[in-house]
Coordinates of C-alpha atoms in Angstrom, one line a residue:
Chain A
X250 CA -30.3 7.6 -32.5
X251 CA -29.9 5.7 -29.2
X252 CA -27.8 7.4 -26.5
X253 CA -24.4 5.6 -26.7
X254 CA -22.8 5.8 -23.3
X255 CA -19.7 7.8 -24.4
X256 CA -18.2 9.6 -21.5
X257 CA -16.3 12.5 -23.0
X258 CA -14.2 12.9 -19.9
X259 CA -12.7 9.5 -19.8
X260 CA -11.0 7.1 -22.2
X261 CA -13.7 4.9 -23.6
X262 CA -13.7 1.3 -24.6
X263 CA -16.1 -0.5 -26.9
X264 CA -19.8 0.5 -26.8
X265 CA -20.9 -2.6 -25.1
X266 CA -19.0 -5.3 -23.2
X267 CA -20.2 -8.1 -21.1
X268 CA -18.7 -9.8 -18.0
X269 CA -17.5 -13.3 -18.8
X270 CA -20.1 -16.1 -18.4
X271 CA -18.7 -19.1 -16.6
X272 CA -19.8 -22.5 -17.5
X273 CA -19.2 -23.9 -14.0
X274 CA -21.3 -21.3 -12.3
X275 CA -23.8 -23.9 -11.0
X276 CA -21.5 -25.1 -8.3
X277 CA -23.2 -24.3 -5.0
X278 CA -21.2 -21.9 -3.0
X279 CA -20.1 -23.5 0.3
X280 CA -21.9 -21.5 3.0
X281 CA -21.1 -23.9 5.7
X282 CA -17.3 -23.7 5.6
X283 CA -17.2 -20.2 6.9
X284 CA -14.3 -18.8 8.7
X285 CA -15.6 -17.6 12.0
X286 CA -15.2 -13.8 12.0
X287 CA -14.0 -12.6 15.3
X288 CA -14.6 -9.0 16.3
X289 CA -10.8 -8.4 16.3
X290 CA -10.7 -8.6 12.6
X291 CA -11.8 -5.1 12.2
X292 CA -9.0 -2.7 13.1
X293 CA -9.0 0.7 11.4
X294 CA -5.6 2.1 10.4
X295 CA -5.4 5.8 10.9
X296 CA -3.3 8.4 9.3
X297 CA -3.3 6.6 6.0
X298 CA -4.3 9.7 4.0
X299 CA -1.9 12.5 4.8
X300 CA -3.7 15.2 2.9
X301 CA -6.9 14.9 4.9
X302 CA -7.7 16.2 8.4
X303 CA -8.5 12.7 9.6
X304 CA -8.6 9.3 7.9
X305 CA -9.2 5.7 8.5
X306 CA -8.7 2.5 6.5
X307 CA -10.6 -0.6 7.3
X308 CA -9.8 -4.0 5.9
X309 CA -11.7 -7.2 6.6
X310 CA -11.6 -10.5 4.7
X311 CA -13.0 -9.2 1.5
X312 CA -14.0 -5.6 2.3
X313 CA -11.5 -2.7 2.0
X314 CA -12.8 0.8 2.7
X315 CA -10.8 4.0 2.9
X316 CA -12.3 7.1 4.5
X317 CA -11.1 10.7 4.7
X318 CA -12.5 13.6 6.6
X319 CA -12.0 17.2 5.5
X320 CA -13.3 19.9 7.8
X321 CA -14.8 21.7 9.4
X322 CA -14.5 24.0 6.4
X323 CA -16.5 26.8 4.9
X324 CA -19.9 25.9 3.6
X325 CA -20.5 26.6 -0.1
X326 CA -24.0 27.8 0.5
X327 CA -24.6 31.4 1.5
X328 CA -27.6 30.6 3.7
X329 CA -26.8 30.8 7.4
X330 CA -27.0 27.6 9.3
X331 CA -26.7 27.5 13.0
X332 CA -25.6 23.9 13.1
X333 CA -22.8 22.5 11.0
X334 CA -23.6 20.3 8.0
X335 CA -22.3 16.8 7.5
X336 CA -21.8 15.7 4.0
X337 CA -21.1 12.1 3.3
X338 CA -20.1 10.8 -0.1
X339 CA -19.5 7.3 -1.1
X340 CA -17.6 6.1 -4.2
X341 CA -17.1 2.6 -5.5
X342 CA -14.0 1.9 -7.5
X343 CA -14.9 0.2 -10.8
X344 CA -13.1 -3.0 -9.8
X345 CA -14.7 -3.3 -6.3
X346 CA -17.7 -5.5 -7.3
X347 CA -17.9 -8.7 -9.2
X348 CA -19.4 -6.9 -12.2
X349 CA -17.5 -3.8 -13.2
X350 CA -19.2 -0.6 -12.1
X351 CA -19.2 2.4 -14.4
X352 CA -17.5 5.4 -12.7
X353 CA -20.8 7.3 -12.9
X354 CA -22.4 7.8 -9.5
X355 CA -25.8 6.1 -9.3
X356 CA -28.6 5.5 -6.8
X357 CA -26.7 2.8 -4.9
X358 CA -23.9 5.2 -4.0
X359 CA -26.4 7.8 -2.7
X360 CA -28.4 5.3 -0.7
X361 CA -25.2 4.0 1.0
X362 CA -24.2 7.6 1.7
X363 CA -27.6 8.3 3.3
X364 CA -27.3 5.2 5.5
X365 CA -23.9 6.1 6.7
X366 CA -25.0 9.7 7.3
X367 CA -27.8 8.6 9.4
X368 CA -25.5 6.3 11.4
X369 CA -23.0 8.9 12.4
X370 CA -24.8 12.3 12.3
X371 CA -26.2 12.0 15.8
X372 CA -22.8 11.4 17.3
X373 CA -21.2 14.6 16.1
X374 CA -21.5 17.9 18.0
X375 CA -22.6 19.9 14.9
X376 CA -23.8 22.8 17.0
X377 CA -20.2 23.7 17.6
X378 CA -19.6 24.4 13.9
X379 CA -22.0 27.0 12.6
X380 CA -21.7 27.9 8.9
X381 CA -19.3 25.0 8.4
X382 CA -19.3 21.7 6.6
X383 CA -17.7 18.5 7.5
X384 CA -17.0 16.4 4.4
X385 CA -16.6 12.6 4.8
X386 CA -15.4 10.9 1.7
X387 CA -15.6 7.1 1.5
X388 CA -14.0 5.0 -1.2
X389 CA -14.9 1.4 -1.4
X390 CA -11.9 -0.5 -2.8
X391 CA -13.2 -4.0 -2.5
X392 CA -16.8 -4.9 -1.7
X393 CA -18.3 -8.0 -0.2
X394 CA -22.0 -7.2 0.2
X395 CA -23.8 -3.9 0.8
X396 CA -24.5 -4.7 4.5
X397 CA -20.8 -5.1 5.1
X398 CA -20.1 -1.9 3.3
X399 CA -22.6 0.1 5.4
X400 CA -21.3 -1.4 8.7
X401 CA -17.6 -1.0 7.9
X402 CA -18.2 2.4 6.3
X403 CA -19.9 3.8 9.4
X404 CA -17.1 2.5 11.5
X405 CA -14.4 4.0 9.2
X406 CA -16.2 7.3 9.1
X407 CA -16.5 7.5 12.9
X408 CA -12.8 6.5 13.4
X409 CA -11.7 9.1 10.8
X410 CA -13.8 11.8 12.5
X411 CA -12.1 10.9 15.8
X412 CA -8.7 11.0 14.0
X413 CA -9.5 14.5 12.8
X414 CA -10.2 15.6 16.3
X415 CA -13.8 16.6 15.6
X416 CA -15.8 16.8 18.8
X417 CA -18.1 13.8 19.1
X418 CA -20.5 12.4 21.7
X419 CA -19.1 8.9 21.2
X420 CA -17.6 6.5 18.7
X421 CA -20.2 4.8 16.4
X422 CA -19.8 1.0 16.0
X423 CA -21.9 -0.8 13.5
X424 CA -22.6 -4.5 12.7
X425 CA -24.8 -6.4 10.3
X426 CA -26.6 -9.7 10.6
X427 CA -28.4 -12.0 8.2
X428 CA -31.0 -14.7 8.8
X429 CA -30.1 -17.9 7.0
X430 CA -32.7 -20.6 7.7
X431 CA -33.0 -20.4 11.5
X432 CA -29.5 -19.1 12.2
X433 CA -28.4 -15.6 12.7
X434 CA -25.1 -15.0 11.0
X435 CA -23.2 -11.9 12.0
X436 CA -21.2 -10.0 9.3
X437 CA -22.6 -11.8 6.2
X438 CA -20.7 -11.9 3.0
X439 CA -22.4 -11.1 -0.3
X440 CA -23.3 -14.7 -1.0
X441 CA -24.7 -15.2 2.5
X442 CA -26.7 -12.0 2.3
X443 CA -28.2 -13.1 -1.0
X444 CA -29.1 -16.5 0.4
X445 CA -30.7 -15.0 3.5
X446 CA -34.3 -14.2 4.1
X447 CA -33.6 -10.9 5.7
X448 CA -30.8 -8.6 7.0
X449 CA -30.4 -6.2 9.9
X450 CA -27.8 -3.4 10.2
X451 CA -27.4 -1.8 13.5
X452 CA -25.3 1.3 14.4
X453 CA -24.9 2.4 17.9
X454 CA -22.7 4.3 20.4
X455 CA -21.7 1.8 23.0
X456 CA -20.1 4.5 25.2
X457 CA -23.6 6.1 25.6
X458 CA -25.5 2.8 25.3
X459 CA -27.6 4.4 22.6
X460 CA -28.6 3.3 19.0
X461 CA -28.1 5.7 16.1
X462 CA -29.7 3.7 13.3
X463 CA -31.3 0.4 12.4
X464 CA -31.9 -0.8 8.9
X465 CA -33.9 -4.0 8.5
X466 CA -34.8 -5.5 5.2
X467 CA -36.4 -8.8 4.2
X468 CA -38.8 -11.0 5.9
X469 CA -38.5 -11.9 9.6
X470 CA -40.7 -12.0 12.7
X471 CA -40.4 -9.2 15.2
X472 CA -38.8 -11.6 17.7
X473 CA -36.0 -12.6 15.4
X474 CA -35.5 -9.0 14.4
X475 CA -35.0 -8.0 18.1
X476 CA -32.7 -11.0 18.6
X477 CA -30.6 -9.9 15.7
X478 CA -30.4 -6.4 17.1
X479 CA -29.3 -7.7 20.5
X480 CA -26.5 -9.9 18.9
X481 CA -25.4 -7.0 16.8
X482 CA -25.3 -4.7 19.8
X483 CA -23.1 -7.1 21.7
X484 CA -20.7 -7.4 18.8
X485 CA -20.7 -3.6 18.5
X486 CA -19.5 -3.3 22.1
X487 CA -16.5 -5.5 21.3
X488 CA -15.8 -3.6 18.1
X489 CA -16.0 -0.3 20.0
X490 CA -13.3 -1.3 22.5
X491 CA -11.0 -2.4 19.8
X492 CA -11.4 0.7 17.7
X493 CA -11.0 2.9 20.8
X494 CA -7.9 1.0 21.7
X495 CA -6.2 1.4 18.3
X496 CA -7.1 5.1 18.2
X497 CA -5.5 5.6 21.6
X498 CA -2.4 3.7 20.7
X499 CA -2.0 5.7 17.6
X500 CA -2.4 9.0 19.4
X501 CA 0.1 7.8 22.0
X502 CA 2.8 7.4 19.4
X503 CA 2.2 10.9 18.0
Chain B
X139 CA 4.9 31.9 30.6
X140 CA 6.6 29.5 33.1
X141 CA 10.3 29.9 33.3
X142 CA 11.1 26.3 34.0
X143 CA 10.0 24.8 30.6
X144 CA 11.4 27.3 28.1
X145 CA 12.5 24.8 25.4
X146 CA 9.2 23.2 24.6
X147 CA 6.8 26.1 24.0
X148 CA 9.2 27.9 21.7
X149 CA 9.8 24.7 19.6
X150 CA 6.0 24.3 19.1
X151 CA 5.8 28.1 18.3
X152 CA 8.5 27.8 15.7
X153 CA 6.8 24.8 14.0
X154 CA 3.6 26.8 13.8
X155 CA 5.4 29.9 12.4
X156 CA 7.1 27.7 9.8
X157 CA 3.7 26.2 8.8
X158 CA 2.1 29.6 8.5
X159 CA 5.0 30.9 6.4
X160 CA 4.7 27.9 4.2
X161 CA 1.0 28.6 3.7
X162 CA 1.3 32.3 3.0
X163 CA 4.5 32.4 1.0
X164 CA 5.0 29.0 -0.5
X165 CA 7.5 30.1 -3.3
X166 CA 9.8 31.9 -0.9
X167 CA 9.6 29.0 1.5
X168 CA 10.7 26.6 -1.2
X169 CA 13.5 28.9 -2.4
X170 CA 14.9 29.2 1.1
X171 CA 15.3 25.4 1.1
X172 CA 16.7 25.3 -2.5
X173 CA 19.3 27.8 -1.5
X174 CA 20.6 25.3 1.1
X175 CA 20.6 22.5 -1.6
X176 CA 17.8 20.6 0.1
X177 CA 14.0 20.2 -0.3
X178 CA 11.3 20.7 2.3
X179 CA 10.9 17.0 3.0
X180 CA 14.6 16.5 3.5
X181 CA 15.5 15.0 0.2
X182 CA 18.4 16.0 -2.1
X183 CA 17.4 17.4 -5.5
X184 CA 17.9 14.1 -7.3
X185 CA 16.6 11.8 -4.6
X186 CA 13.4 9.7 -5.2
X187 CA 10.8 8.8 -2.6
X188 CA 10.5 5.3 -1.3
X189 CA 8.3 3.1 -3.6
X190 CA 6.4 0.1 -2.5
X191 CA 4.2 -2.1 -4.7
X192 CA 1.7 -4.6 -3.4
X193 CA -0.1 -6.8 -6.0
X194 CA -3.0 -9.1 -6.1
X195 CA -4.8 -8.0 -2.9
X196 CA -8.2 -7.3 -4.4
X197 CA -10.2 -10.5 -5.1
X198 CA -13.0 -8.9 -7.1
X199 CA -10.5 -7.7 -9.7
X200 CA -8.8 -9.9 -12.3
X201 CA -5.5 -8.1 -11.4
X202 CA -4.7 -5.4 -9.0
X203 CA -1.8 -3.4 -7.6
X204 CA -1.4 -0.9 -4.8
X205 CA 1.5 1.6 -5.2
X206 CA 2.9 3.9 -2.6
X207 CA 5.3 6.6 -3.7
X208 CA 6.1 8.4 -0.5
X209 CA 2.6 9.5 0.6
X210 CA 1.0 9.3 -2.9
X211 CA -1.1 6.1 -2.8
X212 CA -2.7 4.8 -6.0
X213 CA -4.7 1.5 -6.3
X214 CA -5.3 0.0 -9.7
X215 CA -7.6 -2.8 -10.7
X216 CA -8.1 -4.6 -14.0
X217 CA -11.5 -6.0 -15.0
X218 CA -11.9 -8.1 -18.1
X219 CA -15.0 -8.2 -20.1
X220 CA -15.9 -9.6 -23.5
X221 CA -16.9 -7.4 -26.4
X222 CA -17.3 -7.5 -30.2
X223 CA -14.2 -6.1 -31.9
X224 CA -14.1 -3.1 -34.2
X225 CA -15.0 -3.9 -37.9
X226 CA -11.6 -2.7 -39.2
X227 CA -9.6 -4.4 -36.4
X228 CA -11.3 -7.8 -36.1
X229 CA -8.5 -9.6 -34.1
X230 CA -7.6 -6.8 -31.7
X231 CA -8.9 -6.5 -28.1
X232 CA -9.3 -3.3 -26.2
X233 CA -7.2 -1.7 -23.4
X234 CA -9.0 1.0 -21.6
X235 CA -6.9 2.8 -19.0
X236 CA -8.4 5.5 -16.7
X237 CA -7.4 7.4 -13.6
X238 CA -9.7 9.0 -11.1
X239 CA -8.7 11.7 -8.7
X240 CA -11.6 11.7 -6.3
X241 CA -12.2 14.2 -3.6
X242 CA -10.9 11.8 -1.0
X243 CA -7.3 12.2 -2.1
X244 CA -6.7 15.9 -1.7
X245 CA -8.5 19.0 -0.5
X246 CA -8.0 20.6 -3.9
X247 CA -10.3 18.1 -5.7
X248 CA -14.0 18.6 -5.3
X249 CA -16.6 15.8 -5.8
X250 CA -18.0 15.6 -9.3
X251 CA -17.0 14.6 -12.8
X252 CA -13.3 14.2 -13.6
X253 CA -11.3 17.4 -13.3
X254 CA -9.1 18.7 -16.1
X255 CA -6.1 17.2 -14.2
X256 CA -7.6 13.8 -14.1
X257 CA -8.6 13.9 -17.8
X258 CA -5.1 14.9 -18.8
X259 CA -3.6 12.2 -16.7
X260 CA -5.9 9.6 -18.2
X261 CA -5.0 10.7 -21.7
X262 CA -1.2 10.6 -20.9
X263 CA -1.5 7.2 -19.4
X264 CA -3.4 5.9 -22.5
X265 CA -0.7 7.3 -24.8
X266 CA 2.1 5.8 -22.7
X267 CA 0.5 2.3 -22.8
X268 CA -0.2 2.6 -26.5
X269 CA 3.2 4.0 -27.5
X270 CA 5.1 1.4 -25.5
X271 CA 3.2 -1.5 -27.1
X272 CA 3.6 -3.4 -23.8
X273 CA 0.5 -5.5 -24.3
X274 CA -0.1 -6.7 -27.8
X275 CA -3.8 -6.3 -28.5
X276 CA -3.7 -9.4 -30.7
X277 CA -3.2 -11.5 -27.7
X278 CA -6.6 -10.4 -26.4
X279 CA -8.5 -12.0 -29.3
X280 CA -10.8 -14.9 -28.5
X281 CA -12.4 -15.4 -32.0
X282 CA -11.6 -13.0 -34.8
X283 CA -14.5 -10.7 -35.7
X284 CA -16.7 -12.1 -33.0
X285 CA -15.3 -11.9 -29.5
X286 CA -12.3 -10.2 -27.9
X287 CA -11.3 -9.3 -24.4
X288 CA -11.7 -5.8 -23.2
X289 CA -9.4 -4.9 -20.3
X290 CA -10.6 -2.0 -18.2
X291 CA -7.6 -0.7 -16.2
X292 CA -8.9 1.7 -13.6
X293 CA -6.7 3.6 -11.2
X294 CA -8.0 5.4 -8.1
X295 CA -5.9 7.8 -6.1
X296 CA -6.4 7.4 -2.4
X297 CA -3.8 10.0 -1.3
X298 CA -2.4 12.7 -3.6
X299 CA 1.1 13.9 -2.6
X300 CA 2.3 14.8 -6.1
X301 CA 3.6 12.8 -9.0
X302 CA 0.5 10.8 -9.6
X303 CA 1.5 10.0 -13.2
X304 CA 4.6 7.9 -12.2
X305 CA 2.7 6.1 -9.5
X306 CA -0.3 5.4 -11.7
X307 CA 1.8 4.0 -14.5
X308 CA 3.6 1.8 -12.1
X309 CA 0.3 0.6 -10.7
X310 CA -1.2 -0.1 -14.1
X311 CA 1.8 -2.2 -15.1
X312 CA 1.8 -4.0 -11.8
X313 CA -1.9 -4.8 -12.1
X314 CA -1.5 -5.9 -15.7
X315 CA 1.3 -8.3 -14.8
X316 CA -0.9 -9.6 -12.0
X317 CA -3.9 -10.1 -14.3
X318 CA -5.0 -13.6 -15.3
X319 CA -7.7 -14.3 -17.9
X320 CA -9.9 -17.3 -17.8
X321 CA -9.8 -19.6 -20.8
X322 CA -12.5 -18.5 -23.2
X323 CA -14.2 -20.5 -25.9
X324 CA -16.4 -19.1 -28.5
X325 CA -19.4 -21.2 -29.5
X326 CA -20.0 -20.6 -33.2
X327 CA -23.5 -22.1 -33.2
X328 CA -24.9 -20.2 -30.3
X329 CA -22.8 -17.1 -30.9
X330 CA -21.7 -16.7 -27.3
X331 CA -18.5 -17.1 -25.3
X332 CA -18.2 -19.2 -22.2
X333 CA -15.3 -19.2 -19.8
X334 CA -13.8 -21.7 -17.5
X335 CA -13.0 -20.8 -13.9
X336 CA -10.5 -23.5 -13.5
X337 CA -7.8 -22.5 -16.0
X338 CA -6.5 -18.9 -15.9
X339 CA -3.6 -17.7 -17.8
X340 CA -1.5 -14.5 -17.3
X341 CA -1.3 -11.7 -19.9
X342 CA 1.6 -11.7 -22.3
X343 CA 3.4 -8.4 -21.7
X344 CA 6.3 -7.7 -24.1
X345 CA 8.2 -5.1 -22.1
X346 CA 8.5 -3.5 -18.8
X347 CA 8.8 0.2 -18.4
X348 CA 8.7 3.0 -15.8
X349 CA 8.2 6.7 -15.9
X350 CA 10.3 9.3 -14.1
X351 CA 9.0 12.8 -13.6
X352 CA 11.1 15.9 -12.8
X353 CA 10.3 19.5 -12.1
X354 CA 12.6 22.4 -13.1
X355 CA 12.8 25.5 -10.9
X356 CA 14.4 28.7 -12.1
X357 CA 15.9 26.9 -15.2
X358 CA 18.7 25.4 -13.2
X359 CA 17.4 23.4 -10.3
X360 CA 16.0 20.0 -11.3
X361 CA 13.9 18.3 -8.6
X362 CA 13.0 14.7 -9.2
X363 CA 9.7 13.3 -8.1
X364 CA 8.0 16.5 -7.0
X365 CA 5.6 16.4 -4.0
X366 CA 2.1 18.1 -3.9
X367 CA 3.7 21.1 -2.3
X368 CA 6.4 21.5 -5.0
X369 CA 4.2 20.8 -8.0
X370 CA 2.4 24.1 -8.4
X371 CA 5.7 26.0 -7.8
X372 CA 7.9 24.4 -10.5
X373 CA 8.3 26.2 -13.8
X374 CA 8.7 23.2 -16.2
X375 CA 7.4 19.6 -15.7
X376 CA 9.3 16.9 -17.5
X377 CA 8.4 13.2 -17.7
X378 CA 10.7 10.5 -19.2
X379 CA 9.5 7.0 -19.8
X380 CA 12.2 4.3 -20.2
X381 CA 11.9 0.6 -20.7
X382 CA 13.8 -2.2 -19.1
X383 CA 16.4 -2.3 -21.9
X384 CA 17.3 1.3 -21.4
X385 CA 15.4 2.4 -24.5
X386 CA 13.5 5.7 -24.4
X387 CA 9.7 5.3 -25.0
X388 CA 8.6 8.9 -24.6
X389 CA 9.6 12.3 -23.2
X390 CA 7.1 15.0 -22.4
X391 CA 7.8 18.5 -21.3
X392 CA 5.4 21.3 -20.5
X393 CA 5.5 24.7 -18.9
X394 CA 8.5 26.5 -20.4
X395 CA 11.9 26.3 -22.1
X396 CA 14.7 24.1 -20.8
X397 CA 18.2 23.7 -22.1
X398 CA 19.2 20.6 -24.1
X399 CA 21.8 19.8 -21.4
X400 CA 19.1 19.7 -18.7
X401 CA 17.0 17.4 -20.9
X402 CA 19.9 15.0 -21.5
X403 CA 20.8 15.0 -17.8
X404 CA 17.2 14.1 -16.9
X405 CA 17.1 11.3 -19.5
X406 CA 20.3 9.7 -18.1
X407 CA 19.0 10.0 -14.5
X408 CA 15.8 8.4 -15.6
X409 CA 17.6 5.5 -17.1
X410 CA 19.5 4.9 -13.9
X411 CA 16.3 5.0 -11.9
X412 CA 14.5 2.7 -14.2
X413 CA 17.1 0.0 -13.4
X414 CA 16.4 0.4 -9.7
X415 CA 12.6 0.2 -10.2
X416 CA 12.8 -3.0 -12.3
X417 CA 13.8 -4.9 -9.2
X418 CA 10.5 -3.9 -7.6
X419 CA 8.3 -5.4 -10.3

């Protein structure tokens, strides 16, 4: 008998259901009429999750990400570790994507978590927390493309860590770019990323002028890839000053 | 210790001592407040936290609502899909509510499959929506026996500060009222349903209702809308669901015995509060 996807821990609906098919789907999505996204659009709101040690909430046009940091707290494993461990977990809400996602964690969640982990791990002074774990939980409430999620997620995680008072070498800012034709578009939406020939996601610490992670996918020449990285880097510097400013303002009012 | 600034260091000390006392002896801490007829967050026993509802902010969902009840934050989204109806109920759609309490919302939840608390909450929410009959499942039928709408109503808690049930029910109702379904036509020849993006119509909800939760401490102190600190310390948990005409939909009580007088008092308080909440939705 085939495995029917009955999840005994949740209320179940019918065995199979399909997202609605639209008859007017063939209309080309207008990529040209694109609202220019200024770096000032990304402004994390701290202290949104009172139960956590630190939190940040980032909202851009169509991406909403909430991040909470718990820690440093005791590691579950009994093996001694000289450096602290960073544990990043990403969760999509079922209504965050165009097609409903089952609440089961799958490979996409984990690959996102790995990307964000790589972006922020080199900025945290883990050697100060032996035997401890820092848990970073990210919930994606609305999703407009994986590149945007990784970029905004890394930013939210870094801001939440700063909000929690965990010692870091610098704030991590992250930005994504897509190659559409001959143009480099920063901060692509899902439709733009799908129409592009390649994407680049860059995470860096502008305070130390160092790069923590680069993800490149798709087809592009080395020159274009480097140009993308430069443009992302410039944008990251702007984002960094905005995030630092909002964190300082928030601390000032406390 | 400098002699010039004596006020500030001792104030910080006192706060720290208070916090340590709260951690080590939570019950005694709460009882000290109760004796003064006030609660740790400054509310009176029958006072409710501020509620704010924000609908329609999530574009990927067919309907959405964000509810903040004090610090408890719950976001709910509705996704509509098309399915074949059950054989014995050919003209009824499906309504599938679920709540998720992920690790992000509180240090007491660990990542992994839904905890017992989340499962119980999902079940209670399902019962509440079914018992109230707020949404007639017949209205979700596209073509009897062939195609019906399935509404997945998913709640996710972002910040857990007690009383998730009330907030979740409010969020689900807000999201359902915000939901619009595209016009669907079933093609008999090809056996498939196509929808039009241009016309969207809202759901037909028959009644509005709200839930009010109370906690009873020491059989005589009734605290309404318990926070995450008070929840593990109360003896009896009581939830009353009332609709917009003042009619009682359901009453659930768990944990111990309470007097009839307390029960009736809670029901009347819930009815008063329901009127206040109607203005929000």
